[in-house]
Amino acid sequence: MRLYAVFGNPIAHSKSPLLHNAVFARFEKELGFKASYHPLLLENPAELKQRFLELGLCGANITTPFKEAAFHSSDKVEGLAKEIQAVNTWVLREGEIIGYNTDIEGFLAPLKGLKIVRALVFGAGGSSRAVVCALQSRGVEVAVCNRSADRLAYFQAQNVPSFLTKDCPSSGYDLIINTTTAGLKDDNLPYEEGLLKALFRQAKYAYDLIYRQTPFLSLAKECGLQTFDGKAMLIAQAVLSFAQFAPKLPSPLVQETMQAVLK
């Protein structure tokens, strides 16, 4: 039995076990092995690599707030994860933990065909780094807004306009994105309601990485914006992660199975 997991805090809400276990169960014969995938709550980011190895995992996903820790704990890092210094997928190969980031392509999946010139991102963690990189790859002008200054240093070093929440601009963006945990387990907004409404008045789209209808998205809908929750991104990045776990299984079959699970 091969073991896989998703590390995070919080983690009980994660649908990754549901998605990956559905594929492992359906295609056990084609894969040639049995596997199971489990949610794992982690308190200390310094224990991430130790827990991975102690549990004998073959692969894992890493979610908030441990993506930067996963980058630094990887034995090797491949692809764009090197650039953004955030990892959301680990695979054990020949005794080494190889880190990848599938959030970048996953984030862009629901935005295909939309004309976006300027975007504002709330939050400055590992997910935010992936979002900024993804948008810049499409030529979008991106700014980042965060409650604390320490994590903004990364974006400032990349010449990305960065603001403390209290100094955040109130207009000028087509797309507003929430990468924070505001609304995950509560009714909080990532930003003061009145200022959010000012931003929404000139925006066209709102995107929350949380895969449910959050207060942020509800407010955006009230203001007439087209909204996106994290479900499309969840599936897209999960398919790409599964391709690292089991590269022989065609991705269209993985995507079809995962989409059916979330219907």
PDB file of C-alpha atoms in Angstrom:
ATOM      1  CA  MET A   1       0.000   0.000   0.000  1.00  0.00           C
ATOM      2  CA  ARG A   2       1.426   3.375  -1.026  1.00  0.00           C
ATOM      3  CA  LEU A   3       0.642   6.286   1.254  1.00  0.00           C
ATOM      4  CA  TYR A   4       0.027   9.912   0.251  1.00  0.00           C
ATOM      5  CA  ALA A   5      -1.167  12.911   2.266  1.00  0.00           C
ATOM      6  CA  VAL A   6      -1.961  16.601   2.373  1.00  0.00           C
ATOM      7  CA  PHE A   7      -0.354  18.729   5.109  1.00  0.00           C
ATOM      8  CA  GLY A   8      -1.991  21.927   6.317  1.00  0.00           C
ATOM      9  CA  ASN A   9      -3.405  23.912   9.208  1.00  0.00           C
ATOM     10  CA  PRO A  10      -6.400  23.929   9.138  1.00  0.00           C
ATOM     11  CA  ILE A  11      -6.865  20.741   7.127  1.00  0.00           C
ATOM     12  CA  ALA A  12     -10.269  19.231   8.024  1.00  0.00           C
ATOM     13  CA  HIS A  13     -11.926  21.217   5.207  1.00  0.00           C
ATOM     14  CA  SER A  14      -9.612  19.825   2.511  1.00  0.00           C
ATOM     15  CA  LYS A  15     -11.217  17.938  -0.353  1.00  0.00           C
ATOM     16  CA  SER A  16      -7.875  16.660  -1.642  1.00  0.00           C
ATOM     17  CA  PRO A  17      -8.282  13.241   0.071  1.00  0.00           C
ATOM     18  CA  LEU A  18     -11.696  12.835  -1.567  1.00  0.00           C
ATOM     19  CA  LEU A  19     -10.292  13.664  -5.022  1.00  0.00           C
ATOM     20  CA  HIS A  20      -7.121  11.607  -4.893  1.00  0.00           C
ATOM     21  CA  ASN A  21      -8.661   8.567  -3.186  1.00  0.00           C
ATOM     22  CA  ALA A  22     -11.375   8.468  -5.859  1.00  0.00           C
ATOM     23  CA  VAL A  23      -8.736   8.186  -8.574  1.00  0.00           C
ATOM     24  CA  PHE A  24      -6.622   5.665  -6.665  1.00  0.00           C
ATOM     25  CA  ALA A  25      -9.691   3.461  -6.096  1.00  0.00           C
ATOM     26  CA  ARG A  26     -11.045   3.677  -9.656  1.00  0.00           C
ATOM     27  CA  PHE A  27      -7.760   2.993 -11.416  1.00  0.00           C
ATOM     28  CA  GLU A  28      -6.057   0.587  -9.018  1.00  0.00           C
ATOM     29  CA  LYS A  29      -5.692  -2.043 -11.780  1.00  0.00           C
ATOM     30  CA  GLU A  30      -4.281   0.447 -14.288  1.00  0.00           C
ATOM     31  CA  LEU A  31      -1.898   1.901 -11.718  1.00  0.00           C
ATOM     32  CA  GLY A  32      -0.685  -1.505 -10.617  1.00  0.00           C
ATOM     33  CA  PHE A  33      -0.683  -0.633  -6.918  1.00  0.00           C
ATOM     34  CA  LYS A  34      -2.992   0.178  -4.026  1.00  0.00           C
ATOM     35  CA  ALA A  35      -2.789   3.614  -2.476  1.00  0.00           C
ATOM     36  CA  SER A  36      -4.506   5.833   0.071  1.00  0.00           C
ATOM     37  CA  TYR A  37      -4.358   9.575   0.715  1.00  0.00           C
ATOM     38  CA  HIS A  38      -4.910  11.235   4.098  1.00  0.00           C
ATOM     39  CA  PRO A  39      -5.301  14.713   5.636  1.00  0.00           C
ATOM     40  CA  LEU A  40      -2.580  15.535   8.160  1.00  0.00           C
ATOM     41  CA  LEU A  41      -2.749  18.463  10.557  1.00  0.00           C
ATOM     42  CA  LEU A  42       0.653  20.020  11.147  1.00  0.00           C
ATOM     43  CA  GLU A  43       1.420  22.510  13.899  1.00  0.00           C
ATOM     44  CA  ASN A  44       5.126  23.156  13.380  1.00  0.00           C
ATOM     45  CA  PRO A  45       6.483  23.768   9.857  1.00  0.00           C
ATOM     46  CA  ALA A  46       9.919  22.591  11.019  1.00  0.00           C
ATOM     47  CA  GLU A  47       8.448  19.078  11.402  1.00  0.00           C
ATOM     48  CA  LEU A  48       7.135  18.830   7.831  1.00  0.00           C
ATOM     49  CA  LYS A  49       9.981  16.813   6.319  1.00  0.00           C
ATOM     50  CA  GLN A  50      10.371  14.638   9.423  1.00  0.00           C
ATOM     51  CA  ARG A  51       6.660  13.720   9.413  1.00  0.00           C
ATOM     52  CA  PHE A  52       6.759  12.963   5.686  1.00  0.00           C
ATOM     53  CA  LEU A  53       9.659  10.543   6.101  1.00  0.00           C
ATOM     54  CA  GLU A  54       8.459   8.987   9.376  1.00  0.00           C
ATOM     55  CA  LEU A  55       5.101   8.130   7.808  1.00  0.00           C
ATOM     56  CA  GLY A  56       6.746   6.538   4.781  1.00  0.00           C
ATOM     57  CA  LEU A  57       4.860   8.729   2.321  1.00  0.00           C
ATOM     58  CA  CYS A  58       5.428   8.394  -1.423  1.00  0.00           C
ATOM     59  CA  GLY A  59       4.056  11.856  -2.101  1.00  0.00           C
ATOM     60  CA  ALA A  60       2.123  14.719  -0.555  1.00  0.00           C
ATOM     61  CA  ASN A  61       0.408  17.989  -1.164  1.00  0.00           C
ATOM     62  CA  ILE A  62       1.199  20.969   1.039  1.00  0.00           C
ATOM     63  CA  THR A  63      -1.326  23.695   1.661  1.00  0.00           C
ATOM     64  CA  THR A  64      -1.622  26.828   3.799  1.00  0.00           C
ATOM     65  CA  PRO A  65       0.520  27.894   5.612  1.00  0.00           C
ATOM     66  CA  PHE A  66       3.413  25.525   4.821  1.00  0.00           C
ATOM     67  CA  LYS A  67       4.243  26.041   1.136  1.00  0.00           C
ATOM     68  CA  GLU A  68       7.311  28.162   1.800  1.00  0.00           C
ATOM     69  CA  ALA A  69       8.513  25.684   4.452  1.00  0.00           C
ATOM     70  CA  ALA A  70       8.061  22.880   1.906  1.00  0.00           C
ATOM     71  CA  PHE A  71      10.263  24.772  -0.543  1.00  0.00           C
ATOM     72  CA  HIS A  72      13.074  25.108   1.983  1.00  0.00           C
ATOM     73  CA  SER A  73      12.702  21.487   3.162  1.00  0.00           C
ATOM     74  CA  SER A  74      12.806  19.915  -0.318  1.00  0.00           C
ATOM     75  CA  ASP A  75      15.918  18.020  -1.387  1.00  0.00           C
ATOM     76  CA  LYS A  76      15.381  19.280  -4.937  1.00  0.00           C
ATOM     77  CA  VAL A  77      12.916  21.739  -6.466  1.00  0.00           C
ATOM     78  CA  GLU A  78      11.745  21.613 -10.079  1.00  0.00           C
ATOM     79  CA  GLY A  79       9.952  24.043 -12.409  1.00  0.00           C
ATOM     80  CA  LEU A  80       8.462  27.379 -11.421  1.00  0.00           C
ATOM     81  CA  ALA A  81       8.541  26.435  -7.741  1.00  0.00           C
ATOM     82  CA  LYS A  82      12.190  27.538  -7.862  1.00  0.00           C
ATOM     83  CA  GLU A  83      11.165  31.017  -8.956  1.00  0.00           C
ATOM     84  CA  ILE A  84       8.381  31.597  -6.458  1.00  0.00           C
ATOM     85  CA  GLN A  85      10.059  29.690  -3.602  1.00  0.00           C
ATOM     86  CA  ALA A  86       6.834  27.895  -2.691  1.00  0.00           C
ATOM     87  CA  VAL A  87       6.033  24.190  -3.060  1.00  0.00           C
ATOM     88  CA  ASN A  88       2.644  22.489  -2.923  1.00  0.00           C
ATOM     89  CA  THR A  89       3.592  18.988  -4.138  1.00  0.00           C
ATOM     90  CA  TRP A  90       6.213  16.551  -2.874  1.00  0.00           C
ATOM     91  CA  VAL A  91       7.240  13.280  -4.499  1.00  0.00           C
ATOM     92  CA  LEU A  92       9.764  10.810  -3.110  1.00  0.00           C
ATOM     93  CA  ARG A  93      12.120   9.610  -5.840  1.00  0.00           C
ATOM     94  CA  GLU A  94      15.243   7.551  -5.194  1.00  0.00           C
ATOM     95  CA  GLY A  95      15.282   8.628  -1.574  1.00  0.00           C
ATOM     96  CA  GLU A  96      14.978  12.350  -2.292  1.00  0.00           C
ATOM     97  CA  ILE A  97      12.000  14.658  -1.789  1.00  0.00           C
ATOM     98  CA  ILE A  98      11.355  16.551  -5.024  1.00  0.00           C
ATOM     99  CA  GLY A  99       9.247  19.707  -4.775  1.00  0.00           C
ATOM    100  CA  TYR A 100       6.885  21.132  -7.403  1.00  0.00           C
ATOM    101  CA  ASN A 101       4.248  23.830  -7.586  1.00  0.00           C
ATOM    102  CA  THR A 102       1.023  23.047  -9.435  1.00  0.00           C
ATOM    103  CA  ASP A 103      -0.868  26.104  -8.119  1.00  0.00           C
ATOM    104  CA  ILE A 104       0.357  28.339 -10.938  1.00  0.00           C
ATOM    105  CA  GLU A 105      -1.326  26.485 -13.795  1.00  0.00           C
ATOM    106  CA  GLY A 106      -4.238  25.556 -11.538  1.00  0.00           C
ATOM    107  CA  PHE A 107      -5.017  29.171 -10.698  1.00  0.00           C
ATOM    108  CA  LEU A 108      -5.230  30.206 -14.361  1.00  0.00           C
ATOM    109  CA  ALA A 109      -7.661  27.433 -15.350  1.00  0.00           C
ATOM    110  CA  PRO A 110     -10.957  29.344 -14.774  1.00  0.00           C
ATOM    111  CA  LEU A 111      -9.603  32.625 -16.188  1.00  0.00           C
ATOM    112  CA  LYS A 112      -9.027  31.445 -19.752  1.00  0.00           C
ATOM    113  CA  GLY A 113     -10.432  33.868 -22.309  1.00  0.00           C
ATOM    114  CA  LEU A 114     -10.898  36.764 -19.896  1.00  0.00           C
ATOM    115  CA  LYS A 115      -9.242  40.118 -20.551  1.00  0.00           C
ATOM    116  CA  ILE A 116      -7.476  41.191 -17.374  1.00  0.00           C
ATOM    117  CA  VAL A 117      -5.118  44.169 -17.331  1.00  0.00           C
ATOM    118  CA  ARG A 118      -4.542  44.842 -13.613  1.00  0.00           C
ATOM    119  CA  ALA A 119      -5.051  42.626 -10.572  1.00  0.00           C
ATOM    120  CA  LEU A 120      -4.847  43.097  -6.811  1.00  0.00           C
ATOM    121  CA  VAL A 121      -3.942  40.164  -4.562  1.00  0.00           C
ATOM    122  CA  PHE A 122      -4.799  40.018  -0.852  1.00  0.00           C
ATOM    123  CA  GLY A 123      -2.293  37.956   1.123  1.00  0.00           C
ATOM    124  CA  ALA A 124       1.437  37.394   0.775  1.00  0.00           C
ATOM    125  CA  GLY A 125       2.008  33.696   1.483  1.00  0.00           C
ATOM    126  CA  GLY A 126       2.984  30.803  -0.776  1.00  0.00           C
ATOM    127  CA  SER A 127      -0.345  30.811  -2.627  1.00  0.00           C
ATOM    128  CA  SER A 128      -0.008  34.517  -3.317  1.00  0.00           C
ATOM    129  CA  ARG A 129       3.413  33.962  -4.864  1.00  0.00           C
ATOM    130  CA  ALA A 130       1.925  31.394  -7.249  1.00  0.00           C
ATOM    131  CA  VAL A 131      -0.957  33.709  -8.143  1.00  0.00           C
ATOM    132  CA  VAL A 132       1.348  36.650  -8.881  1.00  0.00           C
ATOM    133  CA  CYS A 133       3.614  34.473 -11.028  1.00  0.00           C
ATOM    134  CA  ALA A 134       0.621  33.063 -12.922  1.00  0.00           C
ATOM    135  CA  LEU A 135      -0.841  36.496 -13.655  1.00  0.00           C
ATOM    136  CA  GLN A 136       2.504  37.955 -14.684  1.00  0.00           C
ATOM    137  CA  SER A 137       2.925  35.083 -17.143  1.00  0.00           C
ATOM    138  CA  ARG A 138      -0.200  36.451 -18.850  1.00  0.00           C
ATOM    139  CA  GLY A 139       1.143  39.999 -18.887  1.00  0.00           C
ATOM    140  CA  VAL A 140      -1.146  41.218 -16.092  1.00  0.00           C
ATOM    141  CA  GLU A 141       0.032  44.097 -13.883  1.00  0.00           C
ATOM    142  CA  VAL A 142      -0.183  42.778 -10.326  1.00  0.00           C
ATOM    143  CA  ALA A 143      -0.083  44.412  -6.893  1.00  0.00           C
ATOM    144  CA  VAL A 144      -0.100  42.731  -3.477  1.00  0.00           C
ATOM    145  CA  CYS A 145      -1.771  43.888  -0.263  1.00  0.00           C
ATOM    146  CA  ASN A 146      -1.066  42.303   3.128  1.00  0.00           C
ATOM    147  CA  ARG A 147      -1.787  43.049   6.799  1.00  0.00           C
ATOM    148  CA  SER A 148       1.861  42.694   7.883  1.00  0.00           C
ATOM    149  CA  ALA A 149       5.042  43.979   6.284  1.00  0.00           C
ATOM    150  CA  ASP A 150       7.396  41.010   6.733  1.00  0.00           C
ATOM    151  CA  ARG A 151       6.056  38.861   3.876  1.00  0.00           C
ATOM    152  CA  LEU A 152       5.853  41.802   1.500  1.00  0.00           C
ATOM    153  CA  ALA A 153       9.661  41.861   1.315  1.00  0.00           C
ATOM    154  CA  TYR A 154       9.636  38.985  -1.198  1.00  0.00           C
ATOM    155  CA  PHE A 155       7.350  40.888  -3.582  1.00  0.00           C
ATOM    156  CA  GLN A 156       9.212  44.142  -3.136  1.00  0.00           C
ATOM    157  CA  ALA A 157      12.411  42.340  -4.133  1.00  0.00           C
ATOM    158  CA  GLN A 158      10.593  41.204  -7.287  1.00  0.00           C
ATOM    159  CA  ASN A 159       9.514  44.802  -8.018  1.00  0.00           C
ATOM    160  CA  VAL A 160       5.860  43.916  -7.460  1.00  0.00           C
ATOM    161  CA  PRO A 161       3.896  46.909  -6.071  1.00  0.00           C
ATOM    162  CA  SER A 162       3.185  45.995  -2.451  1.00  0.00           C
ATOM    163  CA  PHE A 163       1.044  47.685   0.180  1.00  0.00           C
ATOM    164  CA  LEU A 164       0.097  47.275   3.780  1.00  0.00           C
ATOM    165  CA  THR A 165      -3.662  46.859   4.083  1.00  0.00           C
ATOM    166  CA  LYS A 166      -4.044  50.324   5.581  1.00  0.00           C
ATOM    167  CA  ASP A 167      -2.321  51.838   2.520  1.00  0.00           C
ATOM    168  CA  CYS A 168      -3.994  49.726  -0.156  1.00  0.00           C
ATOM    169  CA  PRO A 169      -5.351  51.580  -3.243  1.00  0.00           C
ATOM    170  CA  SER A 170      -9.133  51.705  -3.497  1.00  0.00           C
ATOM    171  CA  SER A 171      -9.520  51.512  -7.274  1.00  0.00           C
ATOM    172  CA  GLY A 172      -7.907  50.655 -10.584  1.00  0.00           C
ATOM    173  CA  TYR A 173      -8.072  46.829 -10.764  1.00  0.00           C
ATOM    174  CA  ASP A 174     -10.023  44.456 -13.032  1.00  0.00           C
ATOM    175  CA  LEU A 175      -9.525  41.386 -10.844  1.00  0.00           C
ATOM    176  CA  ILE A 176      -9.445  41.174  -7.038  1.00  0.00           C
ATOM    177  CA  ILE A 177      -8.084  37.945  -5.513  1.00  0.00           C
ATOM    178  CA  ASN A 178      -8.228  36.663  -1.953  1.00  0.00           C
ATOM    179  CA  THR A 179      -5.414  34.250  -1.068  1.00  0.00           C
ATOM    180  CA  THR A 180      -5.812  34.694   2.706  1.00  0.00           C
ATOM    181  CA  THR A 181      -7.717  32.367   5.054  1.00  0.00           C
ATOM    182  CA  ALA A 182     -10.356  35.031   5.749  1.00  0.00           C
ATOM    183  CA  GLY A 183     -13.704  33.307   5.242  1.00  0.00           C
ATOM    184  CA  LEU A 184     -12.304  29.781   5.487  1.00  0.00           C
ATOM    185  CA  LYS A 185     -13.721  29.034   8.928  1.00  0.00           C
ATOM    186  CA  ASP A 186     -15.417  32.340   9.707  1.00  0.00           C
ATOM    187  CA  ASP A 187     -17.326  35.260   8.185  1.00  0.00           C
ATOM    188  CA  ASN A 188     -14.324  37.552   8.002  1.00  0.00           C
ATOM    189  CA  LEU A 189     -13.309  39.618   4.988  1.00  0.00           C
ATOM    190  CA  PRO A 190      -9.670  40.063   3.914  1.00  0.00           C
ATOM    191  CA  TYR A 191     -10.139  43.835   3.886  1.00  0.00           C
ATOM    192  CA  GLU A 192     -12.469  46.461   5.362  1.00  0.00           C
ATOM    193  CA  GLU A 193     -15.926  46.171   3.774  1.00  0.00           C
ATOM    194  CA  GLY A 194     -16.250  49.774   2.633  1.00  0.00           C
ATOM    195  CA  LEU A 195     -12.862  49.731   0.936  1.00  0.00           C
ATOM    196  CA  LEU A 196     -13.630  46.380  -0.690  1.00  0.00           C
ATOM    197  CA  LYS A 197     -16.816  47.850  -2.130  1.00  0.00           C
ATOM    198  CA  ALA A 198     -14.790  50.748  -3.543  1.00  0.00           C
ATOM    199  CA  LEU A 199     -12.460  48.272  -5.240  1.00  0.00           C
ATOM    200  CA  PHE A 200     -15.360  46.187  -6.534  1.00  0.00           C
ATOM    201  CA  ARG A 201     -17.053  49.208  -8.107  1.00  0.00           C
ATOM    202  CA  GLN A 202     -14.323  49.396 -10.750  1.00  0.00           C
ATOM    203  CA  ALA A 203     -13.466  45.685 -10.956  1.00  0.00           C
ATOM    204  CA  LYS A 204     -14.953  43.004 -13.210  1.00  0.00           C
ATOM    205  CA  TYR A 205     -13.929  39.804 -11.449  1.00  0.00           C
ATOM    206  CA  ALA A 206     -13.349  38.465  -7.927  1.00  0.00           C
ATOM    207  CA  TYR A 207     -11.522  35.217  -7.202  1.00  0.00           C
ATOM    208  CA  ASP A 208     -11.215  33.453  -3.841  1.00  0.00           C
ATOM    209  CA  LEU A 209      -8.873  30.479  -3.528  1.00  0.00           C
ATOM    210  CA  ILE A 210     -11.163  29.012  -0.869  1.00  0.00           C
ATOM    211  CA  TYR A 211     -13.460  26.520  -2.575  1.00  0.00           C
ATOM    212  CA  ARG A 212     -16.810  27.682  -1.295  1.00  0.00           C
ATOM    213  CA  GLN A 213     -18.962  30.814  -1.330  1.00  0.00           C
ATOM    214  CA  THR A 214     -17.108  33.093   1.087  1.00  0.00           C
ATOM    215  CA  PRO A 215     -18.193  36.491   2.452  1.00  0.00           C
ATOM    216  CA  PHE A 216     -15.629  38.004   0.057  1.00  0.00           C
ATOM    217  CA  LEU A 217     -17.344  36.422  -2.963  1.00  0.00           C
ATOM    218  CA  SER A 218     -20.841  37.179  -1.657  1.00  0.00           C
ATOM    219  CA  LEU A 219     -19.950  40.865  -1.377  1.00  0.00           C
ATOM    220  CA  ALA A 220     -18.419  40.818  -4.860  1.00  0.00           C
ATOM    221  CA  LYS A 221     -21.611  39.289  -6.298  1.00  0.00           C
ATOM    222  CA  GLU A 222     -23.697  41.965  -4.605  1.00  0.00           C
ATOM    223  CA  CYS A 223     -21.522  44.524  -6.394  1.00  0.00           C
ATOM    224  CA  GLY A 224     -22.175  42.851  -9.758  1.00  0.00           C
ATOM    225  CA  LEU A 225     -18.846  41.105 -10.290  1.00  0.00           C
ATOM    226  CA  GLN A 226     -18.301  37.739 -11.943  1.00  0.00           C
ATOM    227  CA  THR A 227     -16.893  35.489  -9.228  1.00  0.00           C
ATOM    228  CA  PHE A 228     -14.730  32.379  -9.046  1.00  0.00           C
ATOM    229  CA  ASP A 229     -14.182  30.163  -6.028  1.00  0.00           C
ATOM    230  CA  GLY A 230     -11.291  27.735  -5.683  1.00  0.00           C
ATOM    231  CA  LYS A 231     -12.984  24.575  -7.039  1.00  0.00           C
ATOM    232  CA  ALA A 232     -11.648  24.854 -10.596  1.00  0.00           C
ATOM    233  CA  MET A 233      -8.184  25.635  -9.272  1.00  0.00           C
ATOM    234  CA  LEU A 234      -8.438  22.772  -6.772  1.00  0.00           C
ATOM    235  CA  ILE A 235      -9.141  20.237  -9.507  1.00  0.00           C
ATOM    236  CA  ALA A 236      -6.611  21.660 -11.967  1.00  0.00           C
ATOM    237  CA  GLN A 237      -3.745  21.676  -9.471  1.00  0.00           C
ATOM    238  CA  ALA A 238      -4.791  18.255  -8.112  1.00  0.00           C
ATOM    239  CA  VAL A 239      -4.657  16.735 -11.607  1.00  0.00           C
ATOM    240  CA  LEU A 240      -1.164  18.151 -12.077  1.00  0.00           C
ATOM    241  CA  SER A 241      -0.108  16.823  -8.668  1.00  0.00           C
ATOM    242  CA  PHE A 242      -1.488  13.381  -9.460  1.00  0.00           C
ATOM    243  CA  ALA A 243       0.589  13.393 -12.640  1.00  0.00           C
ATOM    244  CA  GLN A 244       3.639  13.554 -10.373  1.00  0.00           C
ATOM    245  CA  PHE A 245       2.308  10.794  -8.097  1.00  0.00           C
ATOM    246  CA  ALA A 246       1.376   8.451 -10.971  1.00  0.00           C
ATOM    247  CA  PRO A 247       2.629   9.760 -14.339  1.00  0.00           C
ATOM    248  CA  LYS A 248       1.452   6.731 -16.337  1.00  0.00           C
ATOM    249  CA  LEU A 249      -2.258   7.444 -15.822  1.00  0.00           C
ATOM    250  CA  PRO A 250      -3.625   9.838 -18.491  1.00  0.00           C
ATOM    251  CA  SER A 251      -4.554  13.200 -16.973  1.00  0.00           C
ATOM    252  CA  PRO A 252      -7.969  13.418 -18.749  1.00  0.00           C
ATOM    253  CA  LEU A 253      -9.085  10.303 -16.831  1.00  0.00           C
ATOM    254  CA  VAL A 254      -7.881  11.844 -13.572  1.00  0.00           C
ATOM    255  CA  GLN A 255      -9.683  15.120 -14.284  1.00  0.00           C
ATOM    256  CA  GLU A 256     -12.924  13.390 -15.255  1.00  0.00           C
ATOM    257  CA  THR A 257     -12.922  11.382 -12.019  1.00  0.00           C
ATOM    258  CA  MET A 258     -12.156  14.363  -9.807  1.00  0.00           C
ATOM    259  CA  GLN A 259     -14.796  16.530 -11.453  1.00  0.00           C
ATOM    260  CA  ALA A 260     -17.410  13.796 -10.928  1.00  0.00           C
ATOM    261  CA  VAL A 261     -16.560  13.657  -7.227  1.00  0.00           C
ATOM    262  CA  LEU A 262     -17.158  17.400  -6.757  1.00  0.00           C
ATOM    263  CA  LYS A 263     -20.452  17.602  -8.674  1.00  0.00           C
TER     264      LYS A 263
END
